[in-house]
Every structure is written in structure tokens, then in C-alpha cells.
Amino acid sequence: MALAQKSATQIESVEHVPTSEHGRGFPPFEKQTFASQLLWFTLTFVVLYLLMSRVALPRIASILEDRRRHIESDLAEAQRLKEASDAAIAAHEKALAEARGRAQALANETREKAAAAAEVRRKEVDAKLSTQIAEAEKTIAGTRAAAMTNVSGIASEAATAIVERLTGIAPRSQEVAEAVGGVLKR
């Protein structure tokens, strides 16, 4: 690097301006060319104005009109589809409400039928149980009467056996029956 610095020489750049241009001003403001520049500016402006007004602007206007019509037709189609969608939703909700109503009616009808069937079955079971209870009460009453008859006989025999064992004398059966009858009546 030190070697490169020693051998490097400073380069100077110099612009060479032709002598014909020394002392002249900005070209559009020169008085000698001002009239021709004004003419060319006017011709160019008129040509561009005609091109824009006759070619470009009508095309742009037609494009904008096409877009406007296209957007309006899309909006109209969207509105039509929205109305159709709203109608479909309303029909769906109506059908859903009707289906719920039918399902509720069917559930109520089924519940009523099941309740009626259960009531009929309950009455049948109640009648059968009442019959069985009446028969069981008759059987119990008959068994009780037989047992009571047997109880007085057994009590008389037991009392006779106890008195005989305690006293060694057998009591009369008439006296024992009266004593047992008196005790059982209490």
C-alpha cells in the first residue's frame, strides 16, 4: 500500500466548454429562438390536445362507462341473490318451525298414549292385587279362626297338664275350659 501511494499521482479533470457557448444564457429564454419555440409549443399542445380529446379520452370514458355498467349489473345480481338467499332462509326457518311443531305434537301424543297405557296397566295390576289381597285376607281369617280354635284346645290341655303336675290332681275339663275362655276373652 505504501508503494501504491508513492507512485500515485493526482488526477485532475478539466471540462472543456466550446468557445461558442461561453457567455450564453438558458436556451429557452434566448430572444432569437423564442418565437420558434412558442410556435412548436403551440403545435405540440394542439396535437396532444386533439389526440387526447379524440382518441384517449373517449376510450377512457368508454372504459369507465363499461366498468360502471358492470358494477351496476354485479350489484343488481348481488341484490337478487341476497333476496333469494333471504327467501331460502325464511323458507328453511318456516320448515324448521313446522318440523318442531310436528315433533312436539308427536311427542305429546306419544306421551299421552304411554300415560294411558300405563294407567290401564296400573288399574289391571291394582285389580289383580286387590283380588289377591282379598283372597289372602280370607285365607288368613280362616287360618286365624282355626288357630284360635286350636289355641283354646291347646291352652286347655297345657293348663290341665300344668295344674296336674303342680298339684298332682287332674282338674275337671269344664273348669279348665271356662278359665281359658275367660283369659282369651280379655
PDB file of C-alpha atoms in Angstrom:
ATOM      1  CA  MET A   1       0.000   0.000   0.000  1.00  0.00           C
ATOM      2  CA  ALA A   2       2.838   2.387   0.727  1.00  0.00           C
ATOM      3  CA  LEU A   3       4.266   1.666  -2.713  1.00  0.00           C
ATOM      4  CA  ALA A   4       0.915   2.470  -4.336  1.00  0.00           C
ATOM      5  CA  GLN A   5       0.775   5.795  -2.550  1.00  0.00           C
ATOM      6  CA  LYS A   6       4.262   6.774  -3.702  1.00  0.00           C
ATOM      7  CA  SER A   7       3.547   6.037  -7.319  1.00  0.00           C
ATOM      8  CA  ALA A   8       0.055   7.557  -7.347  1.00  0.00           C
ATOM      9  CA  THR A   9      -0.255  10.920  -8.900  1.00  0.00           C
ATOM     10  CA  GLN A  10      -3.171  13.216  -8.517  1.00  0.00           C
ATOM     11  CA  ILE A  11      -5.551  13.243 -11.477  1.00  0.00           C
ATOM     12  CA  GLU A  12      -7.275  16.437 -12.389  1.00  0.00           C
ATOM     13  CA  SER A  13     -10.326  16.639 -14.579  1.00  0.00           C
ATOM     14  CA  VAL A  14     -10.964  19.642 -16.670  1.00  0.00           C
ATOM     15  CA  GLU A  15     -14.130  20.378 -18.624  1.00  0.00           C
ATOM     16  CA  HIS A  16     -13.731  21.828 -21.988  1.00  0.00           C
ATOM     17  CA  VAL A  17     -16.565  24.147 -22.924  1.00  0.00           C
ATOM     18  CA  PRO A  18     -16.625  25.195 -26.585  1.00  0.00           C
ATOM     19  CA  THR A  19     -15.847  28.822 -27.064  1.00  0.00           C
ATOM     20  CA  SER A  20     -19.101  29.324 -28.975  1.00  0.00           C
ATOM     21  CA  GLU A  21     -21.127  28.696 -25.828  1.00  0.00           C
ATOM     22  CA  HIS A  22     -19.257  30.995 -23.487  1.00  0.00           C
ATOM     23  CA  GLY A  23     -21.452  33.768 -22.166  1.00  0.00           C
ATOM     24  CA  ARG A  24     -24.782  32.489 -23.480  1.00  0.00           C
ATOM     25  CA  GLY A  25     -27.870  32.092 -21.165  1.00  0.00           C
ATOM     26  CA  PHE A  26     -30.538  29.446 -20.769  1.00  0.00           C
ATOM     27  CA  PRO A  27     -31.668  28.420 -24.311  1.00  0.00           C
ATOM     28  CA  PRO A  28     -35.452  28.696 -23.866  1.00  0.00           C
ATOM     29  CA  PHE A  29     -35.029  32.277 -22.727  1.00  0.00           C
ATOM     30  CA  GLU A  30     -32.972  33.409 -25.674  1.00  0.00           C
ATOM     31  CA  LYS A  31     -34.701  36.099 -27.716  1.00  0.00           C
ATOM     32  CA  GLN A  32     -33.585  34.806 -31.107  1.00  0.00           C
ATOM     33  CA  THR A  33     -35.266  31.334 -30.683  1.00  0.00           C
ATOM     34  CA  PHE A  34     -38.264  32.399 -28.567  1.00  0.00           C
ATOM     35  CA  ALA A  35     -40.758  32.769 -31.441  1.00  0.00           C
ATOM     36  CA  SER A  36     -39.932  29.386 -32.992  1.00  0.00           C
ATOM     37  CA  GLN A  37     -40.125  27.718 -29.584  1.00  0.00           C
ATOM     38  CA  LEU A  38     -43.506  29.307 -28.984  1.00  0.00           C
ATOM     39  CA  LEU A  39     -44.728  28.029 -32.373  1.00  0.00           C
ATOM     40  CA  TRP A  40     -43.551  24.496 -31.712  1.00  0.00           C
ATOM     41  CA  PHE A  41     -45.046  24.588 -28.224  1.00  0.00           C
ATOM     42  CA  THR A  42     -48.407  25.641 -29.653  1.00  0.00           C
ATOM     43  CA  LEU A  43     -48.339  22.974 -32.395  1.00  0.00           C
ATOM     44  CA  THR A  44     -47.359  20.264 -29.920  1.00  0.00           C
ATOM     45  CA  PHE A  45     -50.082  21.381 -27.499  1.00  0.00           C
ATOM     46  CA  VAL A  46     -52.741  21.348 -30.237  1.00  0.00           C
ATOM     47  CA  VAL A  47     -51.649  17.884 -31.477  1.00  0.00           C
ATOM     48  CA  LEU A  48     -51.630  16.465 -27.940  1.00  0.00           C
ATOM     49  CA  TYR A  49     -54.975  18.127 -27.192  1.00  0.00           C
ATOM     50  CA  LEU A  50     -56.522  16.611 -30.329  1.00  0.00           C
ATOM     51  CA  LEU A  51     -55.048  13.168 -29.581  1.00  0.00           C
ATOM     52  CA  MET A  52     -56.333  13.287 -26.009  1.00  0.00           C
ATOM     53  CA  SER A  53     -59.790  14.649 -26.878  1.00  0.00           C
ATOM     54  CA  ARG A  54     -60.374  12.446 -29.947  1.00  0.00           C
ATOM     55  CA  VAL A  55     -58.600   9.190 -29.041  1.00  0.00           C
ATOM     56  CA  ALA A  56     -57.525   8.770 -25.427  1.00  0.00           C
ATOM     57  CA  LEU A  57     -60.355  10.448 -23.511  1.00  0.00           C
ATOM     58  CA  PRO A  58     -63.187   8.694 -25.427  1.00  0.00           C
ATOM     59  CA  ARG A  59     -61.501   5.356 -24.783  1.00  0.00           C
ATOM     60  CA  ILE A  60     -61.100   6.157 -21.098  1.00  0.00           C
ATOM     61  CA  ALA A  61     -64.728   7.348 -20.943  1.00  0.00           C
ATOM     62  CA  SER A  62     -65.959   4.141 -22.597  1.00  0.00           C
ATOM     63  CA  ILE A  63     -63.862   2.040 -20.213  1.00  0.00           C
ATOM     64  CA  LEU A  64     -65.275   3.919 -17.225  1.00  0.00           C
ATOM     65  CA  GLU A  65     -68.818   3.550 -18.592  1.00  0.00           C
ATOM     66  CA  ASP A  66     -68.289  -0.207 -19.118  1.00  0.00           C
ATOM     67  CA  ARG A  67     -66.979  -0.534 -15.574  1.00  0.00           C
ATOM     68  CA  ARG A  68     -69.928   1.443 -14.215  1.00  0.00           C
ATOM     69  CA  ARG A  69     -72.410  -0.772 -16.087  1.00  0.00           C
ATOM     70  CA  HIS A  70     -70.542  -3.903 -14.995  1.00  0.00           C
ATOM     71  CA  ILE A  71     -70.548  -2.786 -11.347  1.00  0.00           C
ATOM     72  CA  GLU A  72     -74.252  -1.904 -11.515  1.00  0.00           C
ATOM     73  CA  SER A  73     -75.086  -5.299 -13.020  1.00  0.00           C
ATOM     74  CA  ASP A  74     -72.965  -7.029 -10.359  1.00  0.00           C
ATOM     75  CA  LEU A  75     -74.736  -5.070  -7.621  1.00  0.00           C
ATOM     76  CA  ALA A  76     -78.135  -5.929  -9.103  1.00  0.00           C
ATOM     77  CA  GLU A  77     -77.143  -9.609  -9.296  1.00  0.00           C
ATOM     78  CA  ALA A  78     -75.862  -9.499  -5.708  1.00  0.00           C
ATOM     79  CA  GLN A  79     -79.133  -7.934  -4.571  1.00  0.00           C
ATOM     80  CA  ARG A  80     -81.125 -10.593  -6.442  1.00  0.00           C
ATOM     81  CA  LEU A  81     -79.018 -13.369  -4.896  1.00  0.00           C
ATOM     82  CA  LYS A  82     -79.376 -11.792  -1.444  1.00  0.00           C
ATOM     83  CA  GLU A  83     -83.159 -11.701  -1.818  1.00  0.00           C
ATOM     84  CA  ALA A  84     -83.144 -15.324  -2.997  1.00  0.00           C
ATOM     85  CA  SER A  85     -80.933 -16.252  -0.048  1.00  0.00           C
ATOM     86  CA  ASP A  86     -83.221 -14.422   2.374  1.00  0.00           C
ATOM     87  CA  ALA A  87     -86.237 -16.201   0.901  1.00  0.00           C
ATOM     88  CA  ALA A  88     -84.467 -19.564   1.212  1.00  0.00           C
ATOM     89  CA  ILE A  89     -83.520 -18.815   4.824  1.00  0.00           C
ATOM     90  CA  ALA A  90     -87.119 -17.806   5.618  1.00  0.00           C
ATOM     91  CA  ALA A  91     -88.428 -20.998   3.995  1.00  0.00           C
ATOM     92  CA  HIS A  92     -85.874 -23.061   5.912  1.00  0.00           C
ATOM     93  CA  GLU A  93     -86.818 -21.440   9.219  1.00  0.00           C
ATOM     94  CA  LYS A  94     -90.510 -21.944   8.474  1.00  0.00           C
ATOM     95  CA  ALA A  95     -89.942 -25.614   7.637  1.00  0.00           C
ATOM     96  CA  LEU A  96     -87.840 -25.989  10.776  1.00  0.00           C
ATOM     97  CA  ALA A  97     -90.583 -24.414  12.911  1.00  0.00           C
ATOM     98  CA  GLU A  98     -93.204 -26.701  11.334  1.00  0.00           C
ATOM     99  CA  ALA A  99     -90.995 -29.737  11.940  1.00  0.00           C
ATOM    100  CA  ARG A 100     -90.507 -28.707  15.577  1.00  0.00           C
ATOM    101  CA  GLY A 101     -94.277 -28.275  15.945  1.00  0.00           C
ATOM    102  CA  ARG A 102     -94.945 -31.704  14.445  1.00  0.00           C
ATOM    103  CA  ALA A 103     -92.260 -33.262  16.632  1.00  0.00           C
ATOM    104  CA  GLN A 104     -93.753 -31.612  19.737  1.00  0.00           C
ATOM    105  CA  ALA A 105     -97.256 -32.792  18.789  1.00  0.00           C
ATOM    106  CA  LEU A 106     -95.967 -36.317  18.142  1.00  0.00           C
ATOM    107  CA  ALA A 107     -94.100 -36.316  21.461  1.00  0.00           C
ATOM    108  CA  ASN A 108     -97.221 -35.122  23.303  1.00  0.00           C
ATOM    109  CA  GLU A 109     -99.365 -37.745  21.582  1.00  0.00           C
ATOM    110  CA  THR A 110     -96.861 -40.494  22.369  1.00  0.00           C
ATOM    111  CA  ARG A 111     -96.605 -39.314  25.987  1.00  0.00           C
ATOM    112  CA  GLU A 112    -100.414 -39.336  26.319  1.00  0.00           C
ATOM    113  CA  LYS A 113    -100.656 -42.829  24.802  1.00  0.00           C
ATOM    114  CA  ALA A 114     -97.925 -44.099  27.122  1.00  0.00           C
ATOM    115  CA  ALA A 115     -99.645 -42.493  30.142  1.00  0.00           C
ATOM    116  CA  ALA A 116    -102.986 -44.026  29.141  1.00  0.00           C
ATOM    117  CA  ALA A 117    -101.396 -47.444  28.638  1.00  0.00           C
ATOM    118  CA  ALA A 118     -99.596 -47.146  31.986  1.00  0.00           C
ATOM    119  CA  GLU A 119    -102.864 -46.152  33.688  1.00  0.00           C
ATOM    120  CA  VAL A 120    -104.669 -49.146  32.168  1.00  0.00           C
ATOM    121  CA  ARG A 121    -101.826 -51.449  33.229  1.00  0.00           C
ATOM    122  CA  ARG A 122    -101.789 -49.920  36.722  1.00  0.00           C
ATOM    123  CA  LYS A 123    -105.562 -50.475  37.074  1.00  0.00           C
ATOM    124  CA  GLU A 124    -105.174 -54.090  35.937  1.00  0.00           C
ATOM    125  CA  VAL A 125    -102.372 -54.667  38.443  1.00  0.00           C
ATOM    126  CA  ASP A 126    -104.384 -52.913  41.190  1.00  0.00           C
ATOM    127  CA  ALA A 127    -107.425 -55.107  40.450  1.00  0.00           C
ATOM    128  CA  LYS A 128    -105.285 -58.251  40.431  1.00  0.00           C
ATOM    129  CA  LEU A 129    -103.584 -57.238  43.677  1.00  0.00           C
ATOM    130  CA  SER A 130    -106.952 -56.367  45.281  1.00  0.00           C
ATOM    131  CA  THR A 131    -108.240 -59.806  44.343  1.00  0.00           C
ATOM    132  CA  GLN A 132    -105.113 -61.471  45.703  1.00  0.00           C
ATOM    133  CA  ILE A 133    -105.294 -59.385  48.911  1.00  0.00           C
ATOM    134  CA  ALA A 134    -108.968 -60.304  49.415  1.00  0.00           C
ATOM    135  CA  GLU A 135    -108.158 -63.992  48.907  1.00  0.00           C
ATOM    136  CA  ALA A 136    -105.178 -63.716  51.279  1.00  0.00           C
ATOM    137  CA  GLU A 137    -107.345 -61.990  53.925  1.00  0.00           C
ATOM    138  CA  LYS A 138    -109.937 -64.767  53.642  1.00  0.00           C
ATOM    139  CA  THR A 139    -107.214 -67.366  53.978  1.00  0.00           C
ATOM    140  CA  ILE A 140    -105.711 -65.511  56.951  1.00  0.00           C
ATOM    141  CA  ALA A 141    -109.150 -65.169  58.606  1.00  0.00           C
ATOM    142  CA  GLY A 142    -109.794 -68.891  58.120  1.00  0.00           C
ATOM    143  CA  THR A 143    -106.340 -69.767  59.412  1.00  0.00           C
ATOM    144  CA  ARG A 144    -106.802 -67.414  62.403  1.00  0.00           C
ATOM    145  CA  ALA A 145    -110.198 -68.970  63.239  1.00  0.00           C
ATOM    146  CA  ALA A 146    -108.704 -72.443  63.012  1.00  0.00           C
ATOM    147  CA  ALA A 147    -105.719 -71.338  65.054  1.00  0.00           C
ATOM    148  CA  MET A 148    -107.945 -69.766  67.687  1.00  0.00           C
ATOM    149  CA  THR A 149    -109.931 -72.968  67.935  1.00  0.00           C
ATOM    150  CA  ASN A 150    -106.716 -74.900  68.240  1.00  0.00           C
ATOM    151  CA  VAL A 151    -105.290 -72.351  70.703  1.00  0.00           C
ATOM    152  CA  SER A 152    -108.120 -72.776  73.161  1.00  0.00           C
ATOM    153  CA  GLY A 153    -107.791 -76.567  72.932  1.00  0.00           C
ATOM    154  CA  ILE A 154    -104.010 -76.409  73.293  1.00  0.00           C
ATOM    155  CA  ALA A 155    -104.288 -73.878  76.135  1.00  0.00           C
ATOM    156  CA  SER A 156    -106.803 -76.110  77.926  1.00  0.00           C
ATOM    157  CA  GLU A 157    -104.548 -79.159  77.573  1.00  0.00           C
ATOM    158  CA  ALA A 158    -101.486 -77.169  78.701  1.00  0.00           C
ATOM    159  CA  ALA A 159    -103.349 -75.715  81.715  1.00  0.00           C
ATOM    160  CA  THR A 160    -104.617 -79.188  82.670  1.00  0.00           C
ATOM    161  CA  ALA A 161    -101.101 -80.625  82.403  1.00  0.00           C
ATOM    162  CA  ILE A 162     -99.558 -77.761  84.448  1.00  0.00           C
ATOM    163  CA  VAL A 163    -102.183 -77.945  87.228  1.00  0.00           C
ATOM    164  CA  GLU A 164    -101.888 -81.733  87.370  1.00  0.00           C
ATOM    165  CA  ARG A 165     -98.155 -81.610  87.623  1.00  0.00           C
ATOM    166  CA  LEU A 166     -98.140 -78.876  90.246  1.00  0.00           C
ATOM    167  CA  THR A 167    -100.943 -80.209  92.386  1.00  0.00           C
ATOM    168  CA  GLY A 168    -100.918 -83.865  91.474  1.00  0.00           C
ATOM    169  CA  ILE A 169    -104.728 -83.724  90.946  1.00  0.00           C
ATOM    170  CA  ALA A 170    -106.233 -83.505  87.471  1.00  0.00           C
ATOM    171  CA  PRO A 171    -108.748 -80.646  87.262  1.00  0.00           C
ATOM    172  CA  ARG A 172    -112.073 -81.053  85.564  1.00  0.00           C
ATOM    173  CA  SER A 173    -112.084 -80.194  81.879  1.00  0.00           C
ATOM    174  CA  GLN A 174    -115.147 -77.956  82.312  1.00  0.00           C
ATOM    175  CA  GLU A 175    -113.362 -75.727  84.855  1.00  0.00           C
ATOM    176  CA  VAL A 176    -110.199 -75.528  82.704  1.00  0.00           C
ATOM    177  CA  ALA A 177    -112.231 -74.595  79.578  1.00  0.00           C
ATOM    178  CA  GLU A 178    -114.032 -71.792  81.485  1.00  0.00           C
ATOM    179  CA  ALA A 179    -110.749 -70.423  82.879  1.00  0.00           C
ATOM    180  CA  VAL A 180    -109.028 -70.483  79.475  1.00  0.00           C
ATOM    181  CA  GLY A 181    -112.109 -68.922  77.790  1.00  0.00           C
ATOM    182  CA  GLY A 182    -112.101 -66.107  80.349  1.00  0.00           C
ATOM    183  CA  VAL A 183    -108.398 -65.395  79.777  1.00  0.00           C
ATOM    184  CA  LEU A 184    -108.729 -65.462  75.963  1.00  0.00           C
ATOM    185  CA  LYS A 185    -111.652 -63.001  76.054  1.00  0.00           C
ATOM    186  CA  ARG A 186    -109.576 -60.350  77.750  1.00  0.00           C
TER     187      ARG A 186
END
